[in-house]
Short mmCIF file of C-alpha atoms in Angstrom, two decimals:
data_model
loop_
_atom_site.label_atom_id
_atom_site.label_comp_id
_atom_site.label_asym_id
_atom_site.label_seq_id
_atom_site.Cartn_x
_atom_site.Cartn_y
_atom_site.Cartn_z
CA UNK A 1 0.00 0.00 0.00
CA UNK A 2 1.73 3.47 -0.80
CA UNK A 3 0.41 5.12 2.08
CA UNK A 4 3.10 7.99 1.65
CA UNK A 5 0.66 8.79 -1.64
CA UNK A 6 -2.96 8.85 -0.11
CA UNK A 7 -1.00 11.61 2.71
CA UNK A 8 0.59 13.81 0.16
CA UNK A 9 -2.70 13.72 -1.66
CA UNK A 10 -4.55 13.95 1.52
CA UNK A 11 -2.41 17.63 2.08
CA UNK A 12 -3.25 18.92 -1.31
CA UNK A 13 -7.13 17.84 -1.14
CA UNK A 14 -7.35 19.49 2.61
CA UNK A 15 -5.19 22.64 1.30
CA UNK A 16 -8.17 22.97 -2.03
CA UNK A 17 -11.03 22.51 0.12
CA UNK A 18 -9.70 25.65 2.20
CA UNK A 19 -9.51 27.43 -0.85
CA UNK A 20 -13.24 26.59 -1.37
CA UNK A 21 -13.63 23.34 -2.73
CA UNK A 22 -15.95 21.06 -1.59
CA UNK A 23 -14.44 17.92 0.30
CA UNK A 24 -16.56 15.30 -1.59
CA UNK A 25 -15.97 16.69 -5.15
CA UNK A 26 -12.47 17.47 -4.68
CA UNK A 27 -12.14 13.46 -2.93
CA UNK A 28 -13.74 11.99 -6.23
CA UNK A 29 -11.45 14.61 -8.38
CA UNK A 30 -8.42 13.42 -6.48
CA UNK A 31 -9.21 9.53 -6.50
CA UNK A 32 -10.64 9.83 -10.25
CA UNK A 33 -7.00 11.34 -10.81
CA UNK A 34 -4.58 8.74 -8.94
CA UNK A 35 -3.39 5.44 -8.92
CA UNK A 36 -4.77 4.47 -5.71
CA UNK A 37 -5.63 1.08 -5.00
CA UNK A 38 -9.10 0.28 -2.47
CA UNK A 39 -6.83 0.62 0.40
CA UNK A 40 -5.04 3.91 -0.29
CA UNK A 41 -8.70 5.27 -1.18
CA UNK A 42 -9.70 4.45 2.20
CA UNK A 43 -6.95 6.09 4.27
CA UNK A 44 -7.27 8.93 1.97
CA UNK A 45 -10.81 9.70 2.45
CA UNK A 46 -10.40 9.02 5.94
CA UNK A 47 -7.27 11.36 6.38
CA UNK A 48 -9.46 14.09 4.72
CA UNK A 49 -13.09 13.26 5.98
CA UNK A 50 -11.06 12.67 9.80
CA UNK A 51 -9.04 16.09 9.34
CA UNK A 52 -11.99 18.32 8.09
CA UNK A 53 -14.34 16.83 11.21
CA UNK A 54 -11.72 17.46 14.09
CA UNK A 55 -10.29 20.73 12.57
CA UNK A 56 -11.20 22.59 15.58
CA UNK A 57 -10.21 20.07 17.94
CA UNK A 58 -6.83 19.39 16.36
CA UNK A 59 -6.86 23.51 15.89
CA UNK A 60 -6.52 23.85 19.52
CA UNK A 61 -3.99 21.26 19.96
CA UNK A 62 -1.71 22.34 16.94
CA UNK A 63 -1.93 25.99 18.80
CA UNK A 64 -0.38 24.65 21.61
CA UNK A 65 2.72 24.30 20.04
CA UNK A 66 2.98 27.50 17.55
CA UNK A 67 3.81 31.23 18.61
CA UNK A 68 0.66 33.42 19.64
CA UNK A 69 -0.29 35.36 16.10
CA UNK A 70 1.59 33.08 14.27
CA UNK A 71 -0.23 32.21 10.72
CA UNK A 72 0.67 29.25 8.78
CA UNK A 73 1.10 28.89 5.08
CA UNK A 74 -2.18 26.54 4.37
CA UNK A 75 -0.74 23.87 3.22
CA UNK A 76 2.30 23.53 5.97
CA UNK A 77 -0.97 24.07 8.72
CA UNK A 78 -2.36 20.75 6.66
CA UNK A 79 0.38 18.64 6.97
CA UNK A 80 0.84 19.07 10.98
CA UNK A 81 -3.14 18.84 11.15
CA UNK A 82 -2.86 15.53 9.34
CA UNK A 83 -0.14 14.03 11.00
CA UNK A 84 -1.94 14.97 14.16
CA UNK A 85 -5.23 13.51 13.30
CA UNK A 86 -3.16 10.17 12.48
CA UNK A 87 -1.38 10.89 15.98
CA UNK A 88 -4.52 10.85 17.97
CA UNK A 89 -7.54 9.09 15.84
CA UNK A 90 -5.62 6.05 13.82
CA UNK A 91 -3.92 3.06 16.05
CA UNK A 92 -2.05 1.14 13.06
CA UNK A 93 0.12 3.88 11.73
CA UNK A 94 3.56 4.24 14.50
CA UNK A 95 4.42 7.90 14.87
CA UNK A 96 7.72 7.24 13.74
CA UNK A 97 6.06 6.89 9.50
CA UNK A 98 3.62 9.23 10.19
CA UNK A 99 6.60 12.28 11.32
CA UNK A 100 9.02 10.44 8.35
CA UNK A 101 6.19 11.20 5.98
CA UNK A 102 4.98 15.14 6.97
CA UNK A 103 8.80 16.22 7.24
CA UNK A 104 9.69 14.77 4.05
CA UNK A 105 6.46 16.22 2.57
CA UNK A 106 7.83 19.84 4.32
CA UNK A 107 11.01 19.55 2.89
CA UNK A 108 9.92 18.63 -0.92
CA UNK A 109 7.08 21.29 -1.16
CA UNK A 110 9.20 23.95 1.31
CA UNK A 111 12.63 25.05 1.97
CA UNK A 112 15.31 24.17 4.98
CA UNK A 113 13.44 26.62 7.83
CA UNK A 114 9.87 24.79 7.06
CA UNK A 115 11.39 21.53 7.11
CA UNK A 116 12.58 22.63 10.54
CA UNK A 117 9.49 24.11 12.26
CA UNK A 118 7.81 20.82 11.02
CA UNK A 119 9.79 18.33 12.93
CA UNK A 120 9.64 20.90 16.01
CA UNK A 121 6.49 20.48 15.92
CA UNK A 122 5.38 17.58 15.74
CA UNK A 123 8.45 16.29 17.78
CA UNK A 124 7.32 18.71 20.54
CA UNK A 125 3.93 17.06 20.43
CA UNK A 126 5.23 13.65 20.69
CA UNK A 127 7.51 14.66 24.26
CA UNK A 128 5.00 16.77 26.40
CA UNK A 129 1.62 15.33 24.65
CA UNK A 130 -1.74 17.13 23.76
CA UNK A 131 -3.56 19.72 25.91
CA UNK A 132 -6.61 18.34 28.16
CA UNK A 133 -9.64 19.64 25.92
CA UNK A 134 -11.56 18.92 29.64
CA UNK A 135 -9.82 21.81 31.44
CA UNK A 136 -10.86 24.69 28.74
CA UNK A 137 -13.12 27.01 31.79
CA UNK A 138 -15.42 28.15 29.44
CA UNK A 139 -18.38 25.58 28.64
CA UNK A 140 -19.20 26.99 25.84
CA UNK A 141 -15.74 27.03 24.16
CA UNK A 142 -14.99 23.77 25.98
CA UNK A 143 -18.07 22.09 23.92
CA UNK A 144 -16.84 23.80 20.66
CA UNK A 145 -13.73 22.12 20.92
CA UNK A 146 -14.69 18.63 22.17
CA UNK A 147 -17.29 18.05 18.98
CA UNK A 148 -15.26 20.67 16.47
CA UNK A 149 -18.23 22.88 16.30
CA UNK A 150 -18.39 26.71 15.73
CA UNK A 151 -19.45 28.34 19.26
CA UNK A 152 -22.49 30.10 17.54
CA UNK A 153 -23.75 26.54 16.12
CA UNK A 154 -23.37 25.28 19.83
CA UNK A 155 -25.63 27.93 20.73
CA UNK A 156 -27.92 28.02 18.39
CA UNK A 157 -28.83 24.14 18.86
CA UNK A 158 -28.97 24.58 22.50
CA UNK A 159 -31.59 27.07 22.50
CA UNK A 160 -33.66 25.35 20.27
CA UNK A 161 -33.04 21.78 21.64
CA UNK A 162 -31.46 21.70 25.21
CA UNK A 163 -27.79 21.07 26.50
CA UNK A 164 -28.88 17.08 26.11
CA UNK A 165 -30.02 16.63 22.89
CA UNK A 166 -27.40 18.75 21.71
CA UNK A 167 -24.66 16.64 23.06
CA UNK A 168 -26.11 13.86 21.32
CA UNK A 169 -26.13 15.25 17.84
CA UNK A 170 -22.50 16.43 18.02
CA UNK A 171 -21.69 12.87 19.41
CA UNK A 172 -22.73 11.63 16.21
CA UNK A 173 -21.87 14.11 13.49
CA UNK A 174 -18.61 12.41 13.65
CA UNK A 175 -19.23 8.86 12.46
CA UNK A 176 -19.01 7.78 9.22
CA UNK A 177 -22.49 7.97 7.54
CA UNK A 178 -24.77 5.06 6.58
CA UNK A 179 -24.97 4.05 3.02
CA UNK A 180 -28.28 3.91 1.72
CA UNK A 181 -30.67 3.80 -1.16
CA UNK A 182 -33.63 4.11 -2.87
CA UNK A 183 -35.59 0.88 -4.95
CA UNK A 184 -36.65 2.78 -8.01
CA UNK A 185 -40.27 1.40 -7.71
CA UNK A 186 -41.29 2.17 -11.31
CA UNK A 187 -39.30 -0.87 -12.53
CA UNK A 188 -38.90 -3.19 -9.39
CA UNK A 189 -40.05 -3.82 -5.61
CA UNK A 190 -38.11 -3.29 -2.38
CA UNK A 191 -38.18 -7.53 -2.08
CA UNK A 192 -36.43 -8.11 -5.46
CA UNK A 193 -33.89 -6.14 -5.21
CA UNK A 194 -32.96 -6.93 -1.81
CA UNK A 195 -32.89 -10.12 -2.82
CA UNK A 196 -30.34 -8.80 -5.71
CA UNK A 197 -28.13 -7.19 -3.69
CA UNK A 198 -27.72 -9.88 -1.02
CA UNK A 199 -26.96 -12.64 -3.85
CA UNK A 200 -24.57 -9.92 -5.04
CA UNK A 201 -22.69 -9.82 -1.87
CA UNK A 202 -24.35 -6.73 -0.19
CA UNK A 203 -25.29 -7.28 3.64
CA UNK A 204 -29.03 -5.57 3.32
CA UNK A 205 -31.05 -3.72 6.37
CA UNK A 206 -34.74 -2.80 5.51
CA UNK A 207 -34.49 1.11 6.27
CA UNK A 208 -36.30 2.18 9.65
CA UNK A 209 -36.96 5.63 8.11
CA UNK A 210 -38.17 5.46 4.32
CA UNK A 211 -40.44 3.00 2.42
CA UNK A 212 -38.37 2.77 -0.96
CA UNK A 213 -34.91 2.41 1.76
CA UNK A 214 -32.15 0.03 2.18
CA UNK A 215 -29.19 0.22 3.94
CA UNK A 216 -26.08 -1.29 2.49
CA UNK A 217 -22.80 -2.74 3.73
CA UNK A 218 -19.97 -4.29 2.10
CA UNK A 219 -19.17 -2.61 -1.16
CA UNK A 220 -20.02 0.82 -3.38
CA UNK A 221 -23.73 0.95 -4.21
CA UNK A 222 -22.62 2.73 -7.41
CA UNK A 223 -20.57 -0.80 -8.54
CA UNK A 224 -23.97 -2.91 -8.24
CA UNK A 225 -25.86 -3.88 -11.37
CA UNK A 226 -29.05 -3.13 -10.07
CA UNK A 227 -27.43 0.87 -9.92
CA UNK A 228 -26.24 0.19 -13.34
CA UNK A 229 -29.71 -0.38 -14.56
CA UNK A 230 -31.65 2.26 -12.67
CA UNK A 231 -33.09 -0.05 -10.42
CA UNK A 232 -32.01 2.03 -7.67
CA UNK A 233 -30.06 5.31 -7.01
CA UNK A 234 -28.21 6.85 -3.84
CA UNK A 235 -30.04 8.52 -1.31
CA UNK A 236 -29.94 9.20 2.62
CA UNK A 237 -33.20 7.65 4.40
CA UNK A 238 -34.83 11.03 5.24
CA UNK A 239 -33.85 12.42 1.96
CA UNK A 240 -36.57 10.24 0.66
CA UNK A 241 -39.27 11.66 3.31
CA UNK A 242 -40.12 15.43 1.49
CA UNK A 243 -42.04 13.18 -1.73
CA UNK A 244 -43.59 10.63 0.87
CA UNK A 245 -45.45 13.78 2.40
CA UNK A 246 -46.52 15.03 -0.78
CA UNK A 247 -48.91 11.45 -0.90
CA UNK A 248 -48.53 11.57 -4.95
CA UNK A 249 -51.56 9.96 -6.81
CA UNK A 250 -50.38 8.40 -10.26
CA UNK A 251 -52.06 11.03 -12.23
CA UNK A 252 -50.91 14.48 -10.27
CA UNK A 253 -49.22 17.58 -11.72
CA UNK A 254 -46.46 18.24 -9.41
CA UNK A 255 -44.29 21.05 -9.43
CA UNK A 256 -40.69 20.30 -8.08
CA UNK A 257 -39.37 24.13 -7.14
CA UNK A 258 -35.86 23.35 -6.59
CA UNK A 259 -34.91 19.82 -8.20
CA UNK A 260 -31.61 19.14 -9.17
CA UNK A 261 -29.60 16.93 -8.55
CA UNK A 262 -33.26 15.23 -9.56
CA UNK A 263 -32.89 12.86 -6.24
CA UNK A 264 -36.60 13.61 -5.36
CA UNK A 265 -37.60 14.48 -9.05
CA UNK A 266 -37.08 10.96 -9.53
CA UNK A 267 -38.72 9.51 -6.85
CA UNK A 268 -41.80 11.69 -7.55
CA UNK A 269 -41.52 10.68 -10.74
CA UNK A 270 -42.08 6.69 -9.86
CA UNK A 271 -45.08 7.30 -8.41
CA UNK A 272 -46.65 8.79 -11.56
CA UNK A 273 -48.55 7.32 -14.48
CA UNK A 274 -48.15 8.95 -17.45
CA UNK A 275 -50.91 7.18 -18.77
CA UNK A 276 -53.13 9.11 -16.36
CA UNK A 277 -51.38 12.14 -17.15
CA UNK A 278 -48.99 11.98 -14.43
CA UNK A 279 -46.06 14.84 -14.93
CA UNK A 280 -43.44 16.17 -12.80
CA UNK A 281 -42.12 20.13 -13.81
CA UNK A 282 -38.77 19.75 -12.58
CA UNK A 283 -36.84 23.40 -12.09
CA UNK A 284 -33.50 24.67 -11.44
CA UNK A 285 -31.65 28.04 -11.69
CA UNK A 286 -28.96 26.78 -13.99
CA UNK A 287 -29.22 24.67 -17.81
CA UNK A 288 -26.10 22.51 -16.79
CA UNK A 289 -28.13 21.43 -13.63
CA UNK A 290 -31.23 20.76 -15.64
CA UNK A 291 -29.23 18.38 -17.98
CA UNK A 292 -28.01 16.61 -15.12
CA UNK A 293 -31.61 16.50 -13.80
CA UNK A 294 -32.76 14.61 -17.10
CA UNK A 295 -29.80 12.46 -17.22
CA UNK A 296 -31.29 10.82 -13.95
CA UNK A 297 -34.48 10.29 -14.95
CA UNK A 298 -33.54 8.58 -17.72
CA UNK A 299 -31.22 6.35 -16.44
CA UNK A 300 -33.98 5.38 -13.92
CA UNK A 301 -36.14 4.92 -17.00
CA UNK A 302 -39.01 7.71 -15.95
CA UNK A 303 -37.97 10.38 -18.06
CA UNK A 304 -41.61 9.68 -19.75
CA UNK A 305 -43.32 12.13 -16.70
CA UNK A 306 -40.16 14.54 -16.12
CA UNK A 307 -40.09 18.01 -17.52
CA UNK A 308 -36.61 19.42 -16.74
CA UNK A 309 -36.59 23.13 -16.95
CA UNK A 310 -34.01 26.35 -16.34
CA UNK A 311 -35.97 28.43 -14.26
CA UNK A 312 -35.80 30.57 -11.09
CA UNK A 313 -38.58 29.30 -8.64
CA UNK A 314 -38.96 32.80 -7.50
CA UNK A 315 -40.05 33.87 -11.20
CA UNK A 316 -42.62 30.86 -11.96
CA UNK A 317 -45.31 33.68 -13.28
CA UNK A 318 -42.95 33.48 -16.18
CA UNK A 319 -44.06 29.98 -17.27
CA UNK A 320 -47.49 28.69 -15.25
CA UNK A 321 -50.78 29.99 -14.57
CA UNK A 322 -52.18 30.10 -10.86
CA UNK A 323 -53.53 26.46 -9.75
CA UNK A 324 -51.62 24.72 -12.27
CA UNK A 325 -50.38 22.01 -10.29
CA UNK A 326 -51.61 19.21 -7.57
CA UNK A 327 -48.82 19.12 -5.30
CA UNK A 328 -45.74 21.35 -5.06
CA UNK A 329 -42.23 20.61 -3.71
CA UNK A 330 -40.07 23.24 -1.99
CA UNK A 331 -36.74 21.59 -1.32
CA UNK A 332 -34.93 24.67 -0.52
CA UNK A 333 -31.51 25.89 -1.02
CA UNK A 334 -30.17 25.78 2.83
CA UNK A 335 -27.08 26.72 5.10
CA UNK A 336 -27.37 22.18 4.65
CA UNK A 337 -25.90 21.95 8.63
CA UNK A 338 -28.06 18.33 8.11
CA UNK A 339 -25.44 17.13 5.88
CA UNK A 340 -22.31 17.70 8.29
CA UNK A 341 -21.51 14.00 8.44
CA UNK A 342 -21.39 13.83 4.45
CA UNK A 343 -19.89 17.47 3.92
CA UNK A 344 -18.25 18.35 7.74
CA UNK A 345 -16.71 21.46 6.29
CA UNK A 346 -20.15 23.00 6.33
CA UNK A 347 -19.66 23.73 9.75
CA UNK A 348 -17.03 25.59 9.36
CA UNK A 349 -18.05 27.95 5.98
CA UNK A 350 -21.96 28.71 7.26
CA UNK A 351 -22.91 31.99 9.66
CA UNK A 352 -25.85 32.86 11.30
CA UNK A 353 -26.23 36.11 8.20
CA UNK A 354 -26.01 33.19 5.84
CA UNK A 355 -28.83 31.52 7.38
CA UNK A 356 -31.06 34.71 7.52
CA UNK A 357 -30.29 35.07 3.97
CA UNK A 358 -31.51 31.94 3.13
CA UNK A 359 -34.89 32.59 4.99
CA UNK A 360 -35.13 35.67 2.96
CA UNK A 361 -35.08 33.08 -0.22
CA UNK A 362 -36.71 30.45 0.85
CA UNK A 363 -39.92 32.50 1.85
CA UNK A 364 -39.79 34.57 -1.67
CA UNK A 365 -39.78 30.96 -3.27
CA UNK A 366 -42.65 29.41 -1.55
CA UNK A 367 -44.62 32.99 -2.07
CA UNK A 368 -44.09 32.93 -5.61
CA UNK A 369 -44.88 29.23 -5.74
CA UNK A 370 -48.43 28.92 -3.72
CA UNK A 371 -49.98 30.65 -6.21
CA UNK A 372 -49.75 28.15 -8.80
CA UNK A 373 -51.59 25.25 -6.40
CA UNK A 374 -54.43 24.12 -6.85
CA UNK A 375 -57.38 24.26 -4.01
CA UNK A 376 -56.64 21.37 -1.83
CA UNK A 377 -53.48 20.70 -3.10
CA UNK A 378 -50.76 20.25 -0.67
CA UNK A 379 -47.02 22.25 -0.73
CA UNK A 380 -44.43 20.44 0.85
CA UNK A 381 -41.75 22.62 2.18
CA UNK A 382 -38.68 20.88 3.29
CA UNK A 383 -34.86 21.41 3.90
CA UNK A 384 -31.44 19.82 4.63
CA UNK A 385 -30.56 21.73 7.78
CA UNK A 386 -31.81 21.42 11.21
CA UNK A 387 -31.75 25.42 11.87
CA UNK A 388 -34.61 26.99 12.81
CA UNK A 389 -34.13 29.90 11.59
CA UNK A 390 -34.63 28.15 7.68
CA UNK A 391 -37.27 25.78 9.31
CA UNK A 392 -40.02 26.43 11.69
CA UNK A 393 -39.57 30.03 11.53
CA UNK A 394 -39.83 29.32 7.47
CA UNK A 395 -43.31 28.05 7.71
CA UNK A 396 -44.31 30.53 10.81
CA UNK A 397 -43.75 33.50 8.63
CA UNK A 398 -45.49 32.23 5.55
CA UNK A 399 -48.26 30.84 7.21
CA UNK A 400 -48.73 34.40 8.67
CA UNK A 401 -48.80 35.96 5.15
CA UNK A 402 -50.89 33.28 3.56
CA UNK A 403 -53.81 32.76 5.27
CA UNK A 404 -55.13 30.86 2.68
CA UNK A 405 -53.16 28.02 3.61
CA UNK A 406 -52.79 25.49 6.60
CA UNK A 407 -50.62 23.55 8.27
CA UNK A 408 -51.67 19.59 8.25
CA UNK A 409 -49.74 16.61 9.50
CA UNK A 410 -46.54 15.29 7.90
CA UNK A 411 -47.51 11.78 6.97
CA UNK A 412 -44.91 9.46 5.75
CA UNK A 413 -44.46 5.60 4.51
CA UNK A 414 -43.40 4.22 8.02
CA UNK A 415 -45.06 6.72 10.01
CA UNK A 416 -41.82 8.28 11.21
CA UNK A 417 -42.02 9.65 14.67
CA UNK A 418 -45.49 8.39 14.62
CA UNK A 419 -45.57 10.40 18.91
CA UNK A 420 -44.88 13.86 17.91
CA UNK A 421 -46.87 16.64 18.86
CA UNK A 422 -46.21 18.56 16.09
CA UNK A 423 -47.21 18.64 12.48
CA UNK A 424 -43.93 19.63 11.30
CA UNK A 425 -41.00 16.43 10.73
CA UNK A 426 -37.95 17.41 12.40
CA UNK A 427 -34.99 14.71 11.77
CA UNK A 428 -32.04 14.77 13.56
CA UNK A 429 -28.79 12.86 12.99
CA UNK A 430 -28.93 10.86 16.02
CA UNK A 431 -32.48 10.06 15.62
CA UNK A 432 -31.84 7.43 12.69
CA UNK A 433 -28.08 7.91 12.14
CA UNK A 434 -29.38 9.45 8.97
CA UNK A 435 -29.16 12.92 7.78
CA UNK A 436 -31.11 15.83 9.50
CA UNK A 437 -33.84 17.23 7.43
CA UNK A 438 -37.16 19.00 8.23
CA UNK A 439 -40.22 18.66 6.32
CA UNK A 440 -43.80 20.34 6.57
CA UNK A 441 -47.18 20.09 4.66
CA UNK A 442 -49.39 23.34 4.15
CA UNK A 443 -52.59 22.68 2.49
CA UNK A 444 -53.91 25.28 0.40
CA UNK A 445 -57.57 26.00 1.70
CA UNK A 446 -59.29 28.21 -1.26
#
């Protein structure tokens, strides 16, 4: 295994996703790119999935051990922040390879004085050891640290949630999500292709969460033949729960606001008969996005009831009349804190102005949208985020403004936290060691 490879690349991914790149894009660039057998993919990802979710935490360690004020070149802060995540998270790798590794990686991309604050460093670590993350005074701070979370997300959680259930979502943003997908049911059932994948070698779980769901173990979903044939596609369990609340009947008009990738446009799209008329509008901002949209529905053989177009949601009185359609979707673009297992430099990137300028979008969009629903059709309004601020406060504020509308009761496949009180669907990542998403049904009354 040429481990010294997947840690040089692992540096140069780290150092592009500062600059901006997203860590899953830039991971399938770099793999797509190398040489790397399955092994060297997997301590790759995990050197840059393990860096990027303990960056705080290995932040405050790596501080520890640098002058006050002192700033780092990027990629020389990347290279101690690796070899410290290797230092404290892996077992198998001796600190003797990982410091060989870093200081030879200082002294090829640096000159002599780099090469020599390096192996201070990390030799410095190595004889006196890591601060005690348990003796920071401030609770607060000391929390931030512990889970590598900003302060004001800290905050923000605990007011809505409590110190408890906060504790147990950043306990768990730190795992390795669950790979899951969803049975195209326009072409097969949930039975055959479990029984598919398990002759294929796949360890199968019936998902807790989602009706079309299974959970996978053992290999890439994307290397199965039943992916291959559009018999299923990739999707997180409550990913799938926004078009279960929309209860589609096979010959609806549905509106999908904000569509692409085409995940849900998809799955919307297997419930529909186009021989009763069924058709899902599919938009998005951007032509390259709608191209992608209608690549997926045809490799999951639907493209028959999806019509992909480029259009701003906000500017629908371009194209529709009012009460064009049966059922909308509002998947809204969002601050996606939800997705922190899957993309954990969100965390870092997001501020609370970002998420009030969200809200600002995401309440034009479902304004503009409500108009074209029909009476007693039913707008689903859902997100990937577990703020507030883009959630509950979301529907609050349009449900002020809209009085024509009404909040009814999420309803989903397998009756997903079947106890609440409210009617709103608040998933959180511990809940179902899923993703978090919120979803909530407004019924349009006249």
């Amino acid at each position: 295994m040429t481990i010294d490879n997947a840690r040089s690349l692992a540096v140069e991914s780290l150092t592009r996703v500062a600059n901006g790149a997203y860590s899953n894009l830039q991971l399938d660039k770099t793999i797509a790119h190398s040489d790397l057998n399955d092994a060297d993919r997997r301590l790759l990802t995990n050197l840059v999935y393990g860096t990027i979710q303990h960056r705080l935490t290995l932040d405050y360690y790596l501080r520890s051990f640098v002058k006050p004020g002192e700033k780092l070149e990027p990629w020389v802060e990347n290279v101690l922040l690796v070899a410290l995540y290797q230092m404290l998270y892996l077992d198998r790798i001796p600190n003797r390879a990982i410091f060989n590794e870093a200081i030879q990686y200082a002294k090829d991309h640096g000159h002599e004085g780099i090469r020599r604050f390096v192996t201070g460093v990390l030799h410095a670590i190595d004889r006196e050891g890591v601060p005690d993350v348990a003796k920071i005074s401030d609770p607060l701070k000391r929390m931030s640290v512990t889970y590598s979370m900003p302060e004001w997300l800290v905050t923000r959680l605990i007011d809505q949630l409590g110190e408890d259930k906060t504790v147990s979502i950043l306990e768990t943003i730190n795992q390795p999500a669950a790979q899951s997908v969803r049975v195209n049911t326009a072409v097969t059932t949930k039975t055959e292709a479990k029984a598919e994948l398990e002759i294929a070698g796949f360890s199968v779980e019936e998902s807790q969460v989602a009706g079309a769901g299974l959970r996978l173990d053992g290999q890439p979903a994307s290397r199965s033949e039943l992916f291959n044939q559009g018999q299923m596609t990739i999707q997180d369990e409550s990913a799938m729960l926004p078009v279960e609340a929309l209860q589609i009947q096979p010959g609806d008009q549905v509106l999908d606001a904000c569509a692409a990738p085409g995940g849900k446009t998809t799955q919307i799209a297997a419930a529909l008969d186009p021989d009763q008329g069924g058709q899902v509008t599919a938009l998005d901002l951007h032509e390259k996005k709608v191209k992608l949209i209608a690549r997926n529905a045809a490799r999951l053989q639907v493209a028959d009831r999806v019509n992909a177009m480029a259009l701003d949601a906000r500017k629908v009185d371009q194209k529709f009349a009012n009460q064009t359609f049966d059922k909308i979707l509002v998947d809204a673009p969002c601050s996606g804190i939800g997705l922190i297992r899957r993309k954990p430099e969100i965390r870092y990137d997001k501020t609370p102005e970002d998420s009030q300028h969200l809200q600002t979008i995401q309440l034009a969009i479902l304004d503009a949208v409500s108009r074209k629903l029909k009476r007693n059709g039913l707008l689903v309004y859902s997100t990937c985020t577990i703020l507030d601020t883009e959630n509950a406060d979301v529907v609050a504020q349009f449900l002020a403004t809209h009085d024509n509308f009404e909040s009814v009761r999420v309803k989903t496949t397998l009756n997903v936290k079947g106890d609440r009180t409210t009617d709103t669907l608040a998933i959180y990542p511990d809940d179902f060691d899923t993703d978090g998403f919120f979803v909530s049904a407004l019924r349009r009354k006249n």
